Amino acid sequence: MFCKQRGLTGDQGVLIPKSNVKNLMLRKDVIEAAEDDKFHIYPVETADEGIQILTGLEMGEADEEGNYPEGTINYKVVKKLDKLASDRKSFVSSKNGKENG
């Protein structure tokens, strides 16, 4: 086990599809590490659940106006997409201005 070789700190773990839990077969050392909170097995149903576990941030639900709570992943995604769209618009405008000027 790679994590064990590097030293189990309790921060390591693995994401698995929730539907696979019933078929999960683990070595004894993995079971012991999980029981001791030195290794975690996170069953997830959606990519959003996995992202929340990996980042420690909430995904965020949109309000009636389509806005996400500040600090959530979806808020950050929207802000980044807005910035990319703005940068592209500025680039196209400046390029068109040079061609026409």
Short mmCIF file of C-alpha atoms in Angstrom, two decimals:
data_model
loop_
_atom_site.label_atom_id
_atom_site.label_comp_id
_atom_site.label_asym_id
_atom_site.label_seq_id
_atom_site.Cartn_x
_atom_site.Cartn_y
_atom_site.Cartn_z
CA MET A 1 0.00 0.00 0.00
CA PHE A 2 1.54 3.25 -1.22
CA CYS A 3 0.07 5.37 1.57
CA LYS A 4 1.43 3.02 4.23
CA GLN A 5 4.94 3.27 2.72
CA ARG A 6 4.77 7.05 2.92
CA GLY A 7 3.40 6.95 6.46
CA LEU A 8 -0.26 6.97 7.35
CA THR A 9 -1.28 10.35 8.74
CA GLY A 10 -5.05 10.01 8.68
CA ASP A 11 -5.25 12.37 5.69
CA GLN A 12 -5.05 9.61 3.10
CA GLY A 13 -7.98 7.82 1.61
CA VAL A 14 -9.68 6.61 -1.50
CA LEU A 15 -12.91 7.52 -3.26
CA ILE A 16 -14.97 4.61 -4.51
CA PRO A 17 -18.37 4.44 -6.17
CA LYS A 18 -21.00 3.86 -3.51
CA SER A 19 -22.43 1.04 -5.62
CA ASN A 20 -19.14 -0.87 -5.19
CA VAL A 21 -19.21 -0.91 -1.38
CA LYS A 22 -21.07 -4.21 -1.27
CA ASN A 23 -18.31 -5.86 -3.34
CA LEU A 24 -15.38 -4.27 -1.53
CA MET A 25 -12.68 -6.69 -0.40
CA LEU A 26 -9.88 -5.21 1.69
CA ARG A 27 -6.65 -6.53 3.11
CA LYS A 28 -6.46 -6.80 6.87
CA ASP A 29 -3.93 -3.94 7.17
CA VAL A 30 -6.24 -1.63 5.22
CA ILE A 31 -9.19 -2.54 7.45
CA GLU A 32 -7.09 -1.89 10.56
CA ALA A 33 -5.87 1.47 9.22
CA ALA A 34 -9.46 2.48 8.47
CA GLU A 35 -10.62 1.40 11.92
CA ASP A 36 -7.81 3.46 13.46
CA ASP A 37 -8.77 6.53 11.37
CA LYS A 38 -5.39 6.42 9.63
CA PHE A 39 -6.93 5.71 6.21
CA HIS A 40 -10.36 6.56 4.86
CA ILE A 41 -12.65 4.98 2.33
CA TYR A 42 -15.14 7.47 0.93
CA PRO A 43 -18.10 5.97 -0.92
CA VAL A 44 -19.53 8.61 -3.27
CA GLU A 45 -22.56 8.70 -5.53
CA THR A 46 -21.67 11.77 -7.57
CA ALA A 47 -18.63 13.63 -8.82
CA ASP A 48 -19.80 16.59 -6.72
CA GLU A 49 -19.49 14.49 -3.55
CA GLY A 50 -15.96 13.51 -4.53
CA ILE A 51 -14.97 17.09 -5.27
CA GLN A 52 -16.29 18.22 -1.89
CA ILE A 53 -14.25 15.54 -0.12
CA LEU A 54 -11.10 16.36 -2.08
CA THR A 55 -11.34 20.12 -1.62
CA GLY A 56 -13.09 20.43 1.73
CA LEU A 57 -15.43 22.98 0.15
CA GLU A 58 -19.18 22.79 -0.41
CA MET A 59 -20.40 22.68 -4.01
CA GLY A 60 -23.07 25.29 -3.33
CA GLU A 61 -26.67 25.50 -4.46
CA ALA A 62 -27.87 28.31 -6.70
CA ASP A 63 -30.44 30.69 -5.29
CA GLU A 64 -33.57 31.85 -7.17
CA GLU A 65 -31.45 34.24 -9.23
CA GLY A 66 -28.87 31.62 -10.16
CA ASN A 67 -26.18 32.90 -7.78
CA TYR A 68 -24.06 30.58 -5.68
CA PRO A 69 -22.95 31.27 -2.10
CA GLU A 70 -19.55 32.92 -1.91
CA GLY A 71 -16.71 30.53 -1.11
CA THR A 72 -18.38 27.48 -2.66
CA ILE A 73 -16.89 25.55 -5.56
CA ASN A 74 -19.70 26.52 -7.92
CA TYR A 75 -19.21 30.19 -6.99
CA LYS A 76 -15.51 29.91 -7.84
CA VAL A 77 -16.26 28.12 -11.11
CA VAL A 78 -18.74 30.79 -12.19
CA LYS A 79 -16.29 33.57 -11.30
CA LYS A 80 -13.51 31.86 -13.29
CA LEU A 81 -15.78 31.32 -16.30
CA ASP A 82 -16.90 34.96 -16.14
CA LYS A 83 -13.24 36.06 -16.10
CA LEU A 84 -12.37 33.83 -19.06
CA ALA A 85 -15.37 35.15 -21.02
CA SER A 86 -14.42 38.75 -20.19
CA ASP A 87 -10.79 38.15 -21.19
CA ARG A 88 -11.88 36.60 -24.48
CA LYS A 89 -14.26 39.47 -25.19
CA SER A 90 -11.48 41.99 -24.50
CA PHE A 91 -9.08 40.06 -26.73
CA VAL A 92 -11.56 39.88 -29.61
CA SER A 93 -12.43 43.58 -29.23
CA SER A 94 -8.78 44.63 -29.23
CA LYS A 95 -8.00 42.38 -32.20
CA ASN A 96 -10.98 43.74 -34.17
CA GLY A 97 -10.01 47.30 -33.30
CA LYS A 98 -6.50 46.80 -34.74
CA GLU A 99 -7.83 45.26 -37.94
CA ASN A 100 -10.32 48.07 -38.44
CA GLY A 101 -8.09 50.94 -37.39
#
